[in-house]
Amino acid sequence: MNYIGSKHKLSSWLLSSISDVCGPDLSRLVFCDLFAGTGSVGRTFKPLVNGVIANDLEFYSYVLNRNYIGNNEPVNASAYIEELENLPPKAGFIFNTYSEDGKAGRLYFSAENGKKIDAIRTQIEAWFSQGEINEDVYFFLLASLLESADKVANTASVYGAYLKKLKKSAQNTLILKPAEFEISPGDHSVYNQNSNELIKAISGDILYLDPPYNARQYGANYHVLNTIAKKDTFVPKGKTGLRSYKKSAFCSKIEVATAFEELIKQADFKTIFLSYNNEGLMPAETVKAIMQRYGKYDLVTTSYQRFKADKTENRNHKATGTTEYLHILEK
């Protein structure tokens, strides 16, 4: 997925940098990805560590991580994938609320894909509620649907708005591709909680933090994925059909430093790594000042191409590159 703040392209650099501090053999260590997003960092470390703890406040993220991190035994789901792929279309909530020709007139998906998403999501839920599939298969199928739907979404990468006309990729028919996960030694766990609350209940060796950098709330930017994942009903708000969502203190210039220090203070982990970039709400000096109060501090940086969500953002930011800071604390 093309995702704000994704560390997919930086995963090798992160692994190298973390290994430089924690040693080349991570097999006995517990690694926590507290703001997991799509799970790319946790997936990098899953085969290398004794256990991964993955967490995110957004439910669509929980679904992805519950599959990619939480699933650690083979699932026999090929027949289910084939059956879902060949279901007749169904006009449900996604079609009516977010699709071409739907009652609401929103253009997040083509009419064909909106009906296909509804049909697949309804069948997955029916199988699960009837005991036909277990939790592992359930989240495998849900993750497969989320990623496949995202590939044909009529957006400029985020769901804060839809495009006025169907772009070329949105005109393609959704193909349900299996979200294949890696099986590895170790004990892995996945949570869907507020990070500052969960940190009080967990412990480990490596804590990796990749919180939001700016005022963009993920609950708003990816609300359609949450709706597909939750399969709930609500009254959509405004032109974009927004749902209610929990706001993160890390997206608030007023609250972020306090929330960050409380997180660092509560963390029962030997080494803490914070990914943050030079466009973030907290200046590097603030991060350093907070982390230094709790142990030995260091910093490494790298440059990479910045995320571009839409044409408006591109006009507002002339720079095509940004600097990623990896703040390091040994408590």
Tab-separated table of C-alpha atoms in Angstrom:
chain	number	residue	atom	x	y	z
A	1	MET	CA	0.000	0.000	0.000
A	2	ASN	CA	1.069	3.556	-0.759
A	3	TYR	CA	0.890	4.807	2.811
A	4	ILE	CA	1.707	8.071	4.595
A	5	GLY	CA	4.832	7.547	6.675
A	6	SER	CA	5.447	4.044	5.333
A	7	LYS	CA	8.883	2.714	6.223
A	8	HIS	CA	8.879	0.068	3.486
A	9	LYS	CA	11.642	1.821	1.531
A	10	LEU	CA	13.603	2.485	4.730
A	11	SER	CA	13.305	-1.019	6.196
A	12	SER	CA	16.849	-2.086	5.271
A	13	TRP	CA	18.319	1.109	6.740
A	14	LEU	CA	16.271	0.677	9.917
A	15	LEU	CA	17.379	-2.933	10.303
A	16	SER	CA	21.019	-1.966	9.801
A	17	SER	CA	20.814	0.965	12.212
A	18	ILE	CA	19.024	-1.021	14.917
A	19	SER	CA	21.437	-3.941	14.525
A	20	ASP	CA	24.373	-1.559	14.953
A	21	VAL	CA	23.045	-0.709	18.412
A	22	CYS	CA	21.496	-3.996	19.534
A	23	GLY	CA	23.888	-6.428	17.846
A	24	PRO	CA	23.646	-8.566	14.703
A	25	ASP	CA	21.878	-11.452	16.466
A	26	LEU	CA	18.382	-10.367	17.460
A	27	SER	CA	16.961	-13.885	17.842
A	28	ARG	CA	16.471	-13.677	21.618
A	29	LEU	CA	14.973	-10.202	21.658
A	30	VAL	CA	11.374	-8.953	21.759
A	31	PHE	CA	10.692	-6.192	19.228
A	32	CYS	CA	7.738	-3.827	19.573
A	33	ASP	CA	6.310	-1.761	16.714
A	34	LEU	CA	3.985	0.524	18.668
A	35	PHE	CA	2.615	2.593	15.745
A	36	ALA	CA	2.597	-0.251	13.248
A	37	GLY	CA	0.643	1.165	10.285
A	38	THR	CA	0.706	-1.388	7.489
A	39	GLY	CA	3.239	-3.480	9.395
A	40	SER	CA	6.240	-3.175	7.088
A	41	VAL	CA	8.755	-2.754	9.944
A	42	GLY	CA	7.299	-5.555	12.039
A	43	ARG	CA	7.356	-7.828	9.000
A	44	THR	CA	11.041	-7.029	8.506
A	45	PHE	CA	11.885	-8.043	12.066
A	46	LYS	CA	9.445	-10.968	12.456
A	47	PRO	CA	11.818	-13.675	11.146
A	48	LEU	CA	14.786	-12.226	13.045
A	49	VAL	CA	13.524	-11.823	16.624
A	50	ASN	CA	12.037	-13.939	19.393
A	51	GLY	CA	8.763	-12.057	19.221
A	52	VAL	CA	7.047	-9.047	17.677
A	53	ILE	CA	4.506	-6.897	19.488
A	54	ALA	CA	2.545	-4.873	16.927
A	55	ASN	CA	0.005	-2.187	17.748
A	56	ASP	CA	-1.987	0.558	16.062
A	57	LEU	CA	-5.002	2.661	17.011
A	58	GLU	CA	-6.635	2.205	13.583
A	59	PHE	CA	-8.653	-0.958	13.029
A	60	TYR	CA	-7.664	-1.426	9.377
A	61	SER	CA	-4.061	-1.427	10.594
A	62	TYR	CA	-4.924	-3.994	13.259
A	63	VAL	CA	-6.404	-6.249	10.549
A	64	LEU	CA	-3.245	-6.038	8.435
A	65	ASN	CA	-0.935	-6.676	11.393
A	66	ARG	CA	-3.147	-9.400	12.836
A	67	ASN	CA	-2.573	-11.203	9.547
A	68	TYR	CA	1.061	-10.398	8.752
A	69	ILE	CA	2.392	-10.512	12.328
A	70	GLY	CA	-0.224	-12.429	14.312
A	71	ASN	CA	-0.703	-15.260	11.840
A	72	ASN	CA	2.140	-17.713	12.313
A	73	GLU	CA	0.653	-21.042	11.252
A	74	PRO	CA	-0.316	-22.095	7.700
A	75	VAL	CA	-3.843	-21.176	6.639
A	76	ASN	CA	-5.613	-23.214	4.007
A	77	ALA	CA	-7.597	-20.439	2.364
A	78	SER	CA	-7.139	-20.872	-1.387
A	79	ALA	CA	-10.649	-22.290	-1.836
A	80	TYR	CA	-12.118	-19.366	0.115
A	81	ILE	CA	-10.185	-16.852	-1.982
A	82	GLU	CA	-11.470	-18.493	-5.176
A	83	GLU	CA	-15.057	-18.516	-3.953
A	84	LEU	CA	-14.892	-14.865	-2.875
A	85	GLU	CA	-13.357	-13.837	-6.184
A	86	ASN	CA	-16.291	-15.370	-8.073
A	87	LEU	CA	-19.195	-14.102	-5.968
A	88	PRO	CA	-22.037	-12.275	-7.736
A	89	PRO	CA	-22.006	-8.499	-7.064
A	90	LYS	CA	-23.958	-7.149	-4.092
A	91	ALA	CA	-25.138	-3.561	-3.592
A	92	GLY	CA	-24.422	-2.862	0.070
A	93	PHE	CA	-23.053	-0.084	2.284
A	94	ILE	CA	-19.793	0.473	0.376
A	95	PHE	CA	-21.563	0.672	-2.979
A	96	ASN	CA	-24.308	2.972	-1.738
A	97	THR	CA	-22.033	5.236	0.326
A	98	TYR	CA	-18.688	5.343	-1.454
A	99	SER	CA	-19.110	4.152	-5.031
A	100	GLU	CA	-19.996	5.300	-8.527
A	101	ASP	CA	-23.794	5.215	-9.100
A	102	GLY	CA	-24.364	4.782	-5.348
A	103	LYS	CA	-27.004	6.773	-3.477
A	104	ALA	CA	-24.457	9.202	-1.964
A	105	GLY	CA	-22.686	10.061	-5.228
A	106	ARG	CA	-19.181	9.600	-3.812
A	107	LEU	CA	-16.531	8.249	-6.151
A	108	TYR	CA	-14.087	6.252	-4.038
A	109	PHE	CA	-14.722	3.107	-6.103
A	110	SER	CA	-16.271	2.182	-9.416
A	111	ALA	CA	-19.784	0.722	-9.239
A	112	GLU	CA	-18.436	-2.716	-10.121
A	113	ASN	CA	-15.763	-2.651	-7.427
A	114	GLY	CA	-18.072	-1.207	-4.780
A	115	LYS	CA	-20.490	-4.099	-5.268
A	116	LYS	CA	-17.653	-6.614	-5.310
A	117	ILE	CA	-16.264	-5.265	-2.024
A	118	ASP	CA	-19.735	-5.535	-0.457
A	119	ALA	CA	-20.191	-9.099	-1.678
A	120	ILE	CA	-16.785	-10.257	-0.442
A	121	ARG	CA	-17.025	-8.492	2.923
A	122	THR	CA	-20.520	-9.875	3.575
A	123	GLN	CA	-19.419	-13.442	2.802
A	124	ILE	CA	-16.298	-13.230	5.003
A	125	GLU	CA	-18.437	-12.091	7.932
A	126	ALA	CA	-21.016	-14.818	7.309
A	127	TRP	CA	-18.362	-17.539	7.308
A	128	PHE	CA	-16.857	-16.222	10.530
A	129	SER	CA	-20.143	-15.775	12.408
A	130	GLN	CA	-21.238	-19.279	11.380
A	131	GLY	CA	-17.961	-20.854	12.534
A	132	GLU	CA	-16.938	-21.822	9.010
A	133	ILE	CA	-13.546	-20.072	9.403
A	134	ASN	CA	-11.375	-19.347	12.442
A	135	GLU	CA	-9.785	-16.018	13.413
A	136	ASP	CA	-6.565	-16.685	11.496
A	137	VAL	CA	-8.408	-17.260	8.216
A	138	TYR	CA	-10.814	-14.401	8.970
A	139	PHE	CA	-8.035	-11.825	9.285
A	140	PHE	CA	-6.150	-13.324	6.353
A	141	LEU	CA	-9.200	-12.830	4.138
A	142	LEU	CA	-9.906	-9.351	5.528
A	143	ALA	CA	-6.304	-8.243	4.955
A	144	SER	CA	-6.495	-9.616	1.422
A	145	LEU	CA	-9.659	-7.591	0.785
A	146	LEU	CA	-8.258	-4.346	2.251
A	147	GLU	CA	-5.107	-4.463	0.149
A	148	SER	CA	-6.959	-5.484	-2.999
A	149	ALA	CA	-9.584	-2.745	-2.545
A	150	ASP	CA	-6.880	-0.150	-1.952
A	151	LYS	CA	-5.319	-0.968	-5.316
A	152	VAL	CA	-8.497	0.100	-7.145
A	153	ALA	CA	-9.469	3.044	-4.938
A	154	ASN	CA	-10.151	6.285	-6.793
A	155	THR	CA	-7.961	8.444	-4.558
A	156	ALA	CA	-4.604	10.185	-4.551
A	157	SER	CA	-3.268	7.586	-2.073
A	158	VAL	CA	-5.288	8.775	0.956
A	159	TYR	CA	-9.037	8.685	1.563
A	160	GLY	CA	-9.398	12.258	2.773
A	161	ALA	CA	-10.948	12.933	-0.635
A	162	TYR	CA	-11.853	11.121	-3.833
A	163	LEU	CA	-11.048	12.124	-7.410
A	164	LYS	CA	-13.711	13.724	-9.605
A	165	LYS	CA	-13.319	11.107	-12.336
A	166	LEU	CA	-12.286	7.469	-12.169
A	167	LYS	CA	-8.550	7.220	-12.727
A	168	LYS	CA	-7.164	4.392	-14.828
A	169	SER	CA	-6.280	2.059	-11.942
A	170	ALA	CA	-9.727	2.624	-10.372
A	171	GLN	CA	-11.361	1.420	-13.585
A	172	ASN	CA	-9.663	-1.969	-13.217
A	173	THR	CA	-11.700	-4.805	-11.790
A	174	LEU	CA	-10.748	-5.646	-8.212
A	175	ILE	CA	-8.806	-8.896	-8.049
A	176	LEU	CA	-8.698	-10.522	-4.602
A	177	LYS	CA	-5.041	-11.347	-4.054
A	178	PRO	CA	-4.055	-13.342	-0.953
A	179	ALA	CA	-2.149	-11.405	1.730
A	180	GLU	CA	0.541	-14.036	2.185
A	181	PHE	CA	2.407	-13.832	5.500
A	182	GLU	CA	5.709	-15.229	6.724
A	183	ILE	CA	5.895	-17.996	9.316
A	184	SER	CA	8.730	-17.665	11.802
A	185	PRO	CA	9.885	-18.891	15.211
A	186	GLY	CA	8.796	-16.847	18.178
A	187	ASP	CA	5.650	-15.637	19.864
A	188	HIS	CA	3.963	-12.643	18.256
A	189	SER	CA	1.066	-10.491	19.488
A	190	VAL	CA	-1.047	-7.738	17.944
A	191	TYR	CA	-3.033	-4.958	19.626
A	192	ASN	CA	-5.520	-2.252	18.643
A	193	GLN	CA	-4.990	0.225	21.486
A	194	ASN	CA	-3.876	3.732	22.357
A	195	SER	CA	-0.077	3.546	22.458
A	196	ASN	CA	0.257	5.474	25.714
A	197	GLU	CA	-2.103	3.041	27.438
A	198	LEU	CA	-0.663	-0.157	25.968
A	199	ILE	CA	2.923	0.817	26.877
A	200	LYS	CA	2.031	0.379	30.561
A	201	ALA	CA	1.155	-3.285	30.030
A	202	ILE	CA	3.993	-4.531	27.800
A	203	SER	CA	7.776	-4.931	28.001
A	204	GLY	CA	10.619	-6.101	25.812
A	205	ASP	CA	14.024	-5.308	24.395
A	206	ILE	CA	13.558	-3.031	21.361
A	207	LEU	CA	10.824	-0.412	21.164
A	208	TYR	CA	10.365	1.102	17.721
A	209	LEU	CA	8.265	4.254	17.530
A	210	ASP	CA	6.914	5.661	14.285
A	211	PRO	CA	4.137	8.031	15.396
A	212	PRO	CA	2.358	10.516	13.122
A	213	TYR	CA	4.624	13.440	12.196
A	214	ASN	CA	2.038	16.092	11.526
A	215	ALA	CA	-1.576	17.199	11.994
A	216	ARG	CA	-3.023	14.692	9.496
A	217	GLN	CA	-5.131	12.220	11.464
A	218	TYR	CA	-4.912	8.654	10.134
A	219	GLY	CA	-8.511	7.995	11.176
A	220	ALA	CA	-9.632	10.620	8.670
A	221	ASN	CA	-7.135	9.811	5.936
A	222	TYR	CA	-8.002	6.092	5.860
A	223	HIS	CA	-11.613	6.112	7.081
A	224	VAL	CA	-12.939	4.057	4.147
A	225	LEU	CA	-10.539	1.213	4.952
A	226	ASN	CA	-11.773	1.276	8.553
A	227	THR	CA	-15.344	1.030	7.288
A	228	ILE	CA	-14.547	-1.980	5.110
A	229	ALA	CA	-12.637	-3.612	7.971
A	230	LYS	CA	-15.305	-3.010	10.635
A	231	LYS	CA	-18.398	-3.646	8.495
A	232	ASP	CA	-20.455	-1.438	10.772
A	233	THR	CA	-23.203	1.053	10.023
A	234	PHE	CA	-23.159	4.774	10.817
A	235	VAL	CA	-24.305	8.072	9.383
A	236	PRO	CA	-21.514	9.321	7.068
A	237	LYS	CA	-20.543	12.966	7.534
A	238	GLY	CA	-19.875	15.563	4.867
A	239	LYS	CA	-18.854	15.336	1.261
A	240	THR	CA	-16.312	12.561	1.886
A	241	GLY	CA	-18.580	10.381	4.052
A	242	LEU	CA	-16.352	10.606	7.100
A	243	ARG	CA	-16.961	8.365	10.109
A	244	SER	CA	-16.232	9.218	13.755
A	245	TYR	CA	-12.638	8.478	14.699
A	246	LYS	CA	-10.251	8.710	17.635
A	247	LYS	CA	-7.765	11.569	17.393
A	248	SER	CA	-4.106	11.039	18.221
A	249	ALA	CA	-2.238	13.404	20.546
A	250	PHE	CA	0.776	12.893	18.289
A	251	CYS	CA	-1.050	14.899	15.604
A	252	SER	CA	-1.429	17.911	17.915
A	253	LYS	CA	1.325	20.514	18.176
A	254	ILE	CA	0.071	21.359	21.669
A	255	GLU	CA	-0.121	17.785	22.973
A	256	VAL	CA	2.636	15.888	21.154
A	257	ALA	CA	5.629	16.638	23.401
A	258	THR	CA	3.732	15.741	26.580
A	259	ALA	CA	2.387	12.526	25.060
A	260	PHE	CA	5.831	11.587	23.774
A	261	GLU	CA	7.575	12.149	27.113
A	262	GLU	CA	4.931	10.149	28.961
A	263	LEU	CA	5.442	7.298	26.484
A	264	ILE	CA	9.217	7.315	26.949
A	265	LYS	CA	8.851	7.504	30.724
A	266	GLN	CA	6.509	4.493	30.872
A	267	ALA	CA	8.416	2.305	28.384
A	268	ASP	CA	9.874	-0.865	29.918
A	269	PHE	CA	12.272	-1.518	27.038
A	270	LYS	CA	16.075	-1.534	26.958
A	271	THR	CA	16.469	0.402	23.736
A	272	ILE	CA	14.072	2.843	22.083
A	273	PHE	CA	14.207	3.998	18.462
A	274	LEU	CA	12.087	6.889	17.231
A	275	SER	CA	11.553	7.509	13.517
A	276	TYR	CA	10.756	11.153	12.900
A	277	ASN	CA	11.511	13.493	10.043
A	278	ASN	CA	12.550	17.088	9.584
A	279	GLU	CA	8.964	18.124	8.789
A	280	GLY	CA	7.550	16.814	12.082
A	281	LEU	CA	5.618	18.704	14.759
A	282	MET	CA	8.397	18.111	17.305
A	283	PRO	CA	11.751	19.722	16.465
A	284	ALA	CA	14.766	17.422	16.755
A	285	GLU	CA	15.992	19.494	19.705
A	286	THR	CA	12.769	18.755	21.612
A	287	VAL	CA	13.051	15.028	20.972
A	288	LYS	CA	16.673	15.027	22.091
A	289	ALA	CA	15.917	16.994	25.260
A	290	ILE	CA	13.152	14.579	26.260
A	291	MET	CA	15.056	11.378	25.512
A	292	GLN	CA	18.234	12.554	27.225
A	293	ARG	CA	16.348	12.716	30.507
A	294	TYR	CA	15.914	8.938	30.470
A	295	GLY	CA	19.288	7.562	29.368
A	296	LYS	CA	21.987	7.625	26.710
A	297	TYR	CA	20.936	9.421	23.522
A	298	ASP	CA	22.189	9.164	19.933
A	299	LEU	CA	20.971	10.081	16.451
A	300	VAL	CA	21.403	8.768	12.910
A	301	THR	CA	19.834	10.209	9.763
A	302	THR	CA	19.172	9.350	6.139
A	303	SER	CA	17.626	11.146	3.179
A	304	TYR	CA	14.796	9.756	1.045
A	305	GLN	CA	12.050	10.848	-1.341
A	306	ARG	CA	9.102	12.371	0.511
A	307	PHE	CA	5.593	10.917	0.337
A	308	LYS	CA	3.373	12.652	-2.243
A	309	ALA	CA	-0.311	12.154	-1.624
A	310	ASP	CA	-1.783	14.568	-4.151
A	311	LYS	CA	-1.091	17.427	-6.519
A	312	THR	CA	-1.987	20.069	-3.940
A	313	GLU	CA	0.582	18.737	-1.520
A	314	ASN	CA	3.174	18.676	-4.291
A	315	ARG	CA	2.588	22.363	-5.018
A	316	ASN	CA	2.853	23.267	-1.345
A	317	HIS	CA	6.117	21.389	-0.908
A	318	LYS	CA	8.715	22.144	-3.538
A	319	ALA	CA	11.245	19.811	-1.949
A	320	THR	CA	11.113	16.230	-3.243
A	321	GLY	CA	13.367	14.856	-0.510
A	322	THR	CA	13.172	14.765	3.273
A	323	THR	CA	15.468	13.707	6.088
A	324	GLU	CA	14.535	10.826	8.350
A	325	TYR	CA	15.813	11.047	11.915
A	326	LEU	CA	16.297	7.874	13.915
A	327	HIS	CA	16.563	8.992	17.522
A	328	ILE	CA	18.091	6.359	19.805
A	329	LEU	CA	17.715	5.981	23.565
A	330	GLU	CA	19.383	3.355	25.715
A	331	LYS	CA	17.453	3.495	28.971
